[in-house]
Tab-separated table of C-alpha atoms and ligand atoms in Angstrom:
chain	number	residue	atom	x	y	z
E	9	MET	CA	46.673	-56.427	7.723
E	10	ILE	CA	46.493	-52.805	6.614
E	11	ASN	CA	44.238	-53.924	3.778
E	12	GLU	CA	41.752	-55.337	6.218
E	13	THR	CA	41.834	-52.239	8.410
E	14	LEU	CA	41.322	-50.033	5.368
E	15	ASP	CA	38.415	-52.108	4.244
E	16	GLU	CA	36.886	-51.872	7.696
E	17	ILE	CA	37.304	-48.069	7.785
E	18	ARG	CA	35.762	-47.823	4.322
E	19	LYS	CA	32.732	-49.950	5.209
E	20	LYS	CA	32.167	-48.160	8.499
E	21	ALA	CA	32.430	-44.756	6.842
E	22	LEU	CA	30.068	-45.640	3.979
E	23	ASP	CA	27.557	-47.109	6.449
E	24	ALA	CA	27.715	-44.012	8.586
E	25	ILE	CA	27.243	-41.783	5.502
E	26	ALA	CA	24.264	-43.808	4.378
E	27	GLN	CA	22.649	-43.335	7.789
E	28	ALA	CA	23.513	-39.673	8.239
E	29	ALA	CA	20.381	-37.635	8.829
E	30	ASP	CA	21.727	-34.196	7.988
E	31	PRO	CA	24.703	-32.230	6.575
E	32	ASP	CA	26.121	-31.686	10.081
E	33	ARG	CA	26.459	-35.398	10.609
E	34	LEU	CA	28.273	-35.696	7.235
E	35	ASN	CA	30.713	-33.076	8.409
E	36	ASP	CA	31.411	-35.053	11.590
E	37	ILE	CA	32.117	-38.154	9.528
E	38	ARG	CA	34.430	-36.201	7.210
E	39	VAL	CA	36.425	-34.945	10.190
E	40	SER	CA	36.581	-38.283	11.997
E	41	VAL	CA	37.653	-40.258	8.920
E	42	LEU	CA	39.532	-37.868	6.647
E	43	GLY	CA	40.548	-35.150	9.118
E	44	LYS	CA	44.078	-34.492	10.430
E	45	LYS	CA	43.478	-36.805	13.341
E	46	GLY	CA	41.117	-39.031	11.389
E	47	GLU	CA	41.250	-42.785	11.016
E	48	LEU	CA	42.517	-42.759	7.430
E	49	THR	CA	45.255	-40.266	8.239
E	50	GLY	CA	46.226	-42.545	11.106
E	51	ILE	CA	46.819	-45.380	8.623
E	52	LEU	CA	49.316	-43.266	6.654
E	53	LYS	CA	51.269	-42.810	9.852
E	54	SER	CA	51.650	-46.600	10.216
E	55	MET	CA	53.139	-46.873	6.703
E	56	LYS	CA	56.571	-47.220	8.261
E	57	ASP	CA	55.594	-50.748	9.335
E	58	VAL	CA	54.894	-51.683	5.746
E	59	ALA	CA	57.603	-53.338	3.674
E	60	PRO	CA	59.138	-50.704	1.367
E	61	GLU	CA	58.189	-52.562	-1.825
E	62	GLU	CA	54.588	-52.773	-0.642
E	63	ARG	CA	54.342	-49.076	0.216
E	64	PRO	CA	53.317	-47.703	-3.272
E	65	LYS	CA	50.528	-50.262	-3.469
E	66	VAL	CA	49.285	-49.595	0.046
E	67	GLY	CA	49.599	-45.815	-0.527
E	68	GLN	CA	47.498	-46.169	-3.678
E	69	LEU	CA	44.922	-48.154	-1.730
E	70	VAL	CA	44.703	-45.507	0.981
E	71	ASN	CA	44.264	-42.786	-1.652
E	72	ASP	CA	41.572	-44.771	-3.456
E	73	THR	CA	39.719	-45.335	-0.208
E	74	ARG	CA	40.007	-41.647	0.645
E	75	ALA	CA	38.758	-40.662	-2.816
E	76	GLU	CA	35.814	-43.024	-2.579
E	77	ILE	CA	34.742	-41.805	0.865
E	78	GLU	CA	35.113	-38.199	-0.297
E	79	ARG	CA	33.016	-38.854	-3.376
E	80	VAL	CA	30.227	-40.545	-1.407
E	81	LEU	CA	30.332	-37.767	1.182
E	82	ASP	CA	30.001	-35.136	-1.583
E	83	GLU	CA	27.192	-37.021	-3.275
E	84	GLN	CA	25.302	-37.287	-0.031
E	85	LYS	CA	25.880	-33.593	0.736
E	86	GLN	CA	24.462	-32.653	-2.674
E	87	LYS	CA	21.418	-34.806	-2.021
E	88	PHE	CA	20.775	-32.969	1.238
E	89	GLU	CA	21.172	-29.605	-0.473
E	90	ALA	CA	18.849	-30.592	-3.303
E	91	ALA	CA	16.214	-31.770	-0.814
E	92	LEU	CA	16.493	-28.499	1.086
E	93	LEU	CA	16.085	-26.441	-2.071
E	94	ASP	CA	13.165	-28.581	-3.142
E	95	ALA	CA	11.382	-28.004	0.168
E	96	LYS	CA	12.058	-24.265	-0.066
E	97	LEU	CA	10.671	-24.033	-3.598
E	98	LYS	CA	7.609	-26.064	-2.662
E	99	ASN	CA	7.005	-23.594	0.134
E	100	GLU	CA	7.305	-20.605	-2.137
E	101	VAL	CA	5.296	-21.982	-4.978
E	102	ILE	CA	2.675	-19.660	-6.472
E	103	ASP	CA	-0.387	-21.172	-8.032
E	104	VAL	CA	-1.004	-18.801	-10.933
E	105	THR	CA	-4.316	-20.483	-11.647
E	106	LEU	CA	-5.818	-19.377	-8.302
E	107	PRO	CA	-8.425	-16.607	-8.659
E	108	ALA	CA	-6.979	-13.195	-7.713
E	109	LYS	CA	-8.026	-11.517	-4.467
E	110	LYS	CA	-10.741	-8.993	-5.239
E	111	MET	CA	-9.605	-5.432	-4.591
E	112	ARG	CA	-12.313	-3.468	-2.834
E	113	VAL	CA	-12.878	-0.089	-4.423
E	114	GLY	CA	-13.933	2.816	-2.224
E	115	HIS	CA	-17.014	4.922	-2.878
E	116	LYS	CA	-17.830	8.536	-2.326
E	117	HIS	CA	-20.285	9.102	0.494
E	118	PRO	CA	-23.703	10.378	-0.692
E	119	ASN	CA	-23.084	13.550	1.355
E	120	THR	CA	-19.828	14.104	-0.516
E	121	ILE	CA	-21.460	13.572	-3.893
E	122	ALA	CA	-24.251	16.000	-2.973
E	123	LEU	CA	-21.787	18.589	-1.653
E	124	GLU	CA	-19.604	18.354	-4.755
E	125	GLU	CA	-22.646	18.936	-6.906
E	126	VAL	CA	-23.836	21.941	-4.881
E	127	GLU	CA	-20.320	23.408	-4.964
E	128	ARG	CA	-20.022	22.831	-8.714
E	129	ILE	CA	-23.278	24.695	-9.339
E	130	PHE	CA	-22.380	27.734	-7.224
E	131	ILE	CA	-18.756	27.900	-8.373
E	132	GLY	CA	-20.219	27.953	-11.891
E	133	MET	CA	-22.201	31.049	-10.869
E	134	GLY	CA	-19.059	32.771	-9.591
E	135	TYR	CA	-19.266	31.929	-5.882
E	136	GLU	CA	-16.299	31.374	-3.607
E	137	VAL	CA	-16.257	28.374	-1.197
E	138	VAL	CA	-15.303	29.470	2.326
E	139	GLU	CA	-15.073	27.404	5.503
E	140	GLY	CA	-15.957	28.580	8.984
E	141	PRO	CA	-15.036	27.098	12.391
E	142	GLU	CA	-17.169	24.373	14.011
E	143	ILE	CA	-16.423	25.707	17.497
E	144	GLU	CA	-17.918	29.162	17.757
E	145	LYS	CA	-18.439	31.994	20.121
E	146	ASP	CA	-22.060	32.669	21.034
E	147	TYR	CA	-21.614	35.989	19.240
E	148	TYR	CA	-21.053	34.433	15.774
E	149	ASN	CA	-23.675	31.728	16.094
E	150	PHE	CA	-26.414	33.894	17.637
E	151	GLU	CA	-25.779	37.472	18.666
E	152	ALA	CA	-24.375	38.817	15.377
E	153	LEU	CA	-27.193	37.026	13.549
E	154	ASN	CA	-29.768	39.057	15.415
E	155	ILE	CA	-30.488	36.369	17.993
E	156	PRO	CA	-29.835	38.101	21.346
E	157	ALA	CA	-29.458	36.365	24.714
E	158	ASP	CA	-33.095	35.627	25.526
E	159	HIS	CA	-34.429	35.288	22.009
E	160	PRO	CA	-36.776	32.271	21.707
E	161	ALA	CA	-34.924	31.150	18.535
E	162	LYS	CA	-32.027	30.247	20.777
E	163	ASP	CA	-34.111	27.496	22.369
E	164	GLU	CA	-35.302	26.245	19.003
E	165	GLN	CA	-31.781	25.124	18.198
E	166	ASP	CA	-30.755	22.961	21.149
E	167	THR	CA	-27.167	23.956	21.525
E	168	PHE	CA	-24.147	22.001	22.718
E	169	TYR	CA	-22.330	24.472	24.964
E	170	ILE	CA	-18.632	23.931	25.659
E	171	HIS	CA	-17.920	26.485	28.361
E	172	GLY	CA	-18.290	30.214	28.810
E	173	ASP	CA	-19.468	31.612	25.521
E	174	LEU	CA	-18.002	28.760	23.450
E	175	LEU	CA	-20.340	26.349	21.704
E	176	LEU	CA	-20.609	23.949	18.756
E	177	ARG	CA	-22.217	25.924	15.951
E	178	THR	CA	-25.856	25.077	15.349
E	179	GLN	CA	-25.891	26.599	11.860
E	180	THR	CA	-23.407	27.515	9.143
E	181	SER	CA	-24.942	31.020	9.194
E	182	SER	CA	-22.122	31.867	11.612
E	183	ALA	CA	-19.757	31.728	8.616
E	184	GLN	CA	-21.646	34.720	7.147
E	185	VAL	CA	-20.524	36.869	10.042
E	186	HIS	CA	-16.850	35.931	9.665
E	187	GLU	CA	-17.023	36.752	5.972
E	188	MET	CA	-18.761	40.107	6.505
E	189	GLU	CA	-16.294	41.085	9.220
E	190	LYS	CA	-13.403	40.788	6.776
E	191	GLY	CA	-14.696	43.996	5.205
E	192	ARG	CA	-14.142	42.836	1.636
E	193	LEU	CA	-17.113	43.677	-0.558
E	194	PRO	CA	-18.887	42.523	-2.595
E	195	ILE	CA	-19.362	39.014	-1.128
E	196	LYS	CA	-20.509	36.005	-3.110
E	197	MET	CA	-19.814	32.891	-1.113
E	198	ILE	CA	-21.057	29.518	-0.019
E	199	SER	CA	-19.862	27.920	3.178
E	200	PRO	CA	-20.416	24.198	3.646
E	201	GLY	CA	-19.781	22.466	6.944
E	202	ARG	CA	-20.797	20.417	9.934
E	203	VAL	CA	-23.289	21.719	12.461
E	204	PHE	CA	-24.418	20.339	15.813
E	205	ARG	CA	-27.699	20.232	17.717
E	206	ALA	CA	-28.640	18.315	20.845
E	207	ASP	CA	-31.221	16.243	18.965
E	208	GLU	CA	-32.144	12.606	19.472
E	209	VAL	CA	-31.209	10.319	16.600
E	210	ASP	CA	-34.109	9.219	14.404
E	211	ALA	CA	-34.914	8.851	10.692
E	212	THR	CA	-34.773	12.615	10.137
E	213	HIS	CA	-32.569	13.901	12.988
E	214	SER	CA	-28.959	13.604	14.038
E	215	PRO	CA	-26.935	15.540	16.639
E	216	SER	CA	-24.467	16.333	13.870
E	217	PHE	CA	-25.314	17.083	10.259
E	218	HIS	CA	-24.229	19.386	7.442
E	219	GLN	CA	-25.433	22.619	5.934
E	220	VAL	CA	-24.388	24.795	3.063
E	221	GLU	CA	-24.735	28.493	3.712
E	222	GLY	CA	-24.943	31.066	0.956
E	223	LEU	CA	-24.347	34.798	1.162
E	224	VAL	CA	-24.371	37.526	-1.476
E	225	ILE	CA	-23.780	41.173	-0.567
E	226	ASP	CA	-23.438	43.962	-3.075
E	227	LYS	CA	-25.079	47.196	-4.131
E	228	ASN	CA	-28.623	46.848	-5.477
E	229	ILE	CA	-29.165	43.220	-4.519
E	230	THR	CA	-32.900	42.520	-4.370
E	231	PHE	CA	-35.256	39.663	-3.603
E	232	ALA	CA	-35.450	39.071	-7.373
E	233	ASP	CA	-31.736	38.174	-7.329
E	234	LEU	CA	-32.381	35.717	-4.520
E	235	LYS	CA	-35.267	34.088	-6.385
E	236	GLY	CA	-33.404	33.951	-9.684
E	237	THR	CA	-30.307	32.437	-8.089
E	238	LEU	CA	-32.122	29.768	-6.075
E	239	ASP	CA	-34.426	28.928	-8.980
E	240	GLU	CA	-31.392	28.380	-11.202
E	241	PHE	CA	-29.709	26.304	-8.467
E	242	SER	CA	-32.811	24.102	-8.134
E	243	LYS	CA	-33.051	23.499	-11.886
E	244	LYS	CA	-29.390	22.529	-12.058
E	245	LEU	CA	-29.688	20.232	-9.033
E	246	PHE	CA	-33.041	18.555	-9.646
E	247	GLY	CA	-33.604	18.987	-13.395
E	248	ALA	CA	-34.519	21.748	-15.865
E	249	GLU	CA	-38.264	21.299	-15.447
E	250	THR	CA	-38.113	21.966	-11.684
E	251	LYS	CA	-40.308	24.824	-10.423
E	252	THR	CA	-39.691	26.773	-7.228
E	253	LYS	CA	-42.066	28.401	-4.753
E	254	PHE	CA	-41.203	30.830	-1.973
E	255	ARG	CA	-43.333	30.788	1.190
E	256	PRO	CA	-43.065	33.600	3.758
E	257	HIS	CA	-41.244	32.468	6.879
E	258	HIS	CA	-39.327	33.914	9.795
E	259	PHE	CA	-35.595	33.883	10.471
E	260	PRO	CA	-34.117	36.459	12.844
E	261	PHE	CA	-31.223	37.282	10.506
E	262	THR	CA	-33.224	37.910	7.334
E	263	GLU	CA	-36.072	40.289	6.515
E	264	PRO	CA	-38.115	39.349	4.632
E	265	SER	CA	-37.523	35.620	5.064
E	266	ALA	CA	-38.817	32.672	3.090
E	267	GLU	CA	-38.703	28.956	2.730
E	268	MET	CA	-38.261	27.595	-0.744
E	269	ASP	CA	-40.015	24.511	-2.067
E	270	VAL	CA	-39.237	22.731	-5.316
E	271	SER	CA	-41.798	20.911	-7.432
E	272	CYS	CA	-41.569	17.191	-6.700
E	273	PHE	CA	-39.035	15.713	-9.091
E	274	LYS	CA	-40.605	12.287	-8.664
E	275	CYS	CA	-44.136	13.081	-9.835
E	276	GLY	CA	-43.496	16.439	-11.493
E	277	GLY	CA	-45.849	18.168	-9.048
E	278	LYS	CA	-48.918	15.960	-9.420
E	279	GLY	CA	-48.576	14.615	-5.887
E	280	CYS	CA	-47.121	11.278	-4.840
E	281	ARG	CA	-45.901	9.326	-1.815
E	282	PHE	CA	-42.527	11.048	-2.113
E	283	CYS	CA	-43.901	14.606	-1.721
E	284	LYS	CA	-46.651	13.391	0.629
E	285	GLY	CA	-49.268	14.264	-1.978
E	286	SER	CA	-48.540	17.988	-2.058
E	287	GLY	CA	-46.452	18.102	-5.238
E	288	TRP	CA	-43.851	20.252	-3.433
E	289	ILE	CA	-40.747	19.492	-1.386
E	290	GLU	CA	-39.247	21.932	1.105
E	291	ILE	CA	-35.580	22.541	0.370
E	292	LEU	CA	-34.123	25.556	2.152
E	293	GLY	CA	-34.480	28.740	4.180
E	294	CYS	CA	-33.538	32.111	2.750
E	295	GLY	CA	-34.123	35.841	2.906
E	296	MET	CA	-32.727	39.334	2.531
E	297	VAL	CA	-29.953	39.912	5.067
E	298	HIS	CA	-31.414	41.910	7.967
E	299	PRO	CA	-30.127	45.518	7.963
E	300	HIS	CA	-29.172	45.106	11.621
E	301	VAL	CA	-27.015	42.057	10.776
E	302	LEU	CA	-25.178	44.078	8.116
E	303	GLU	CA	-24.699	46.957	10.545
E	304	MET	CA	-23.343	44.736	13.353
E	305	SER	CA	-20.650	43.419	11.001
E	306	GLY	CA	-19.706	46.910	9.920
E	307	ILE	CA	-21.403	47.021	6.520
E	308	ASP	CA	-23.186	50.220	5.513
E	309	ASN	CA	-26.798	49.075	5.093
E	310	ARG	CA	-27.759	52.199	3.163
E	311	GLU	CA	-25.315	51.333	0.441
E	312	TYR	CA	-25.347	47.520	0.523
E	313	THR	CA	-28.019	44.867	0.586
E	314	GLY	CA	-27.764	41.127	0.326
E	315	PHE	CA	-29.457	37.785	0.422
E	316	ALA	CA	-28.653	34.585	2.258
E	317	PHE	CA	-29.777	30.997	2.270
E	318	GLY	CA	-29.114	27.825	4.193
E	319	VAL	CA	-29.678	24.307	2.918
E	320	GLY	CA	-29.323	20.973	4.698
E	321	LEU	CA	-26.874	18.772	2.830
E	322	GLU	CA	-28.299	15.499	4.165
E	323	ARG	CA	-31.721	16.626	3.054
E	324	ILE	CA	-30.451	16.987	-0.517
E	325	ALA	CA	-28.621	13.644	-0.404
E	326	LEU	CA	-31.709	11.868	0.985
E	327	LEU	CA	-33.967	13.404	-1.668
E	328	LYS	CA	-31.663	12.933	-4.624
E	329	TYR	CA	-30.840	9.319	-3.838
E	330	GLU	CA	-34.257	8.484	-2.390
E	331	ILE	CA	-32.866	7.356	0.947
E	332	ASP	CA	-35.622	7.181	3.538
E	333	ASP	CA	-33.588	7.092	6.755
E	334	MET	CA	-30.900	9.614	7.649
E	335	ARG	CA	-29.185	7.119	9.972
E	336	LEU	CA	-27.991	5.179	6.910
E	337	LEU	CA	-25.762	8.140	6.083
E	338	TYR	CA	-23.825	7.797	9.329
E	339	GLU	CA	-23.575	4.038	9.822
E	340	ASN	CA	-20.935	3.595	7.113
E	341	ASP	CA	-22.256	0.175	6.200
E	342	SER	CA	-20.313	-0.660	3.044
E	343	ARG	CA	-23.319	-2.507	1.586
E	344	PHE	CA	-25.148	0.828	1.636
E	345	LEU	CA	-22.260	3.026	0.536
E	346	GLU	CA	-21.352	0.736	-2.366
E	347	GLN	CA	-24.590	1.696	-4.089
E	348	PHE	CA	-23.372	5.195	-4.901
D	420	DAH	N1	-29.594	28.840	9.564
D	420	DAH	C1	-30.911	28.392	9.223
D	420	DAH	C2	-31.182	27.069	9.920
D	420	DAH	O1	-30.255	26.433	10.365
D	420	DAH	C3	-31.045	28.228	7.748
D	420	DAH	C4	-31.067	29.548	7.051
D	420	DAH	C5	-32.256	30.189	6.828
D	420	DAH	C6	-29.897	30.150	6.660
D	420	DAH	C7	-32.283	31.415	6.186
D	420	DAH	C8	-29.917	31.372	6.020
D	420	DAH	C9	-31.131	31.987	5.780
D	420	DAH	O2	-28.825	32.004	5.607
D	420	DAH	O3	-31.137	33.191	5.170
D	420	DAH	O4	-32.310	26.667	10.002
């Protein structure tokens, strides 16, 4: 009788284990068959009905059944665990034969390359690099540079006004004034930075671009120093065979003033499409610092003289890298930037 019941419990349990879909279900079976109130435990309680001489045999049978169910339960549990691990590993698998993701390497902007080169040349000649503010008072951008309130030069540089006498500087020349005001002489500095003009965007104009200002003030500085310095700069920037030419010009803050051209580094001065047939390329404005400018910043113009120059950074970048549209410098198209 007990034998039959045991056999039934065993079959039922093994069937249930075989059909279990997950480890939780196995646990339920373990509790309902082997647990304190489980079916198999129940059998042990009915041992008192068994004839004493039969008891060891029946007890052995119960234990065997229990051991078998436990073993099958454990086996099944291990199968579930192995399947789980397998799925996890499959998920995490790394295919080492796949091509690696290409790391994109950044590039220096042509403006940056040009600026670094200009700085390197002037630092090599003993210049200091000084930065001035982009937001300026009218005084520093115009007045102290000999451009009074109704001077026509003020209209030439369409200015972004902020309010009152605050504006966005139209030229890095304003940095000259800050440097002179410090009262430390002699001065030998360049000042690179962003400038702003209310210009429409086209191939050669932008409302925001960059200049590098230069200023030298000392005793006995002459126009020969200016020419020698800028000639040397041009040869270092565009090549040793570069020639320079100074054309008279007008700037309110210098007297005399000039514009400097360099011989075309494409055709060597013979004339080509690049220099529009003239053999020369205009590079910068320069001149001897106007005595009135020195005086306004508190420098004794009987003892000190100086020269100054201002060069457009974009202009140098465009020329050096033969870029024919300034807009390319501001669009940050990586296909363009990657070429430098
Ligand atoms: N500030 C001038 C401009 O923006 C450039 C310039 C010309 C600067 C002559 C100078 C200079 O220092 O001496 O057009």
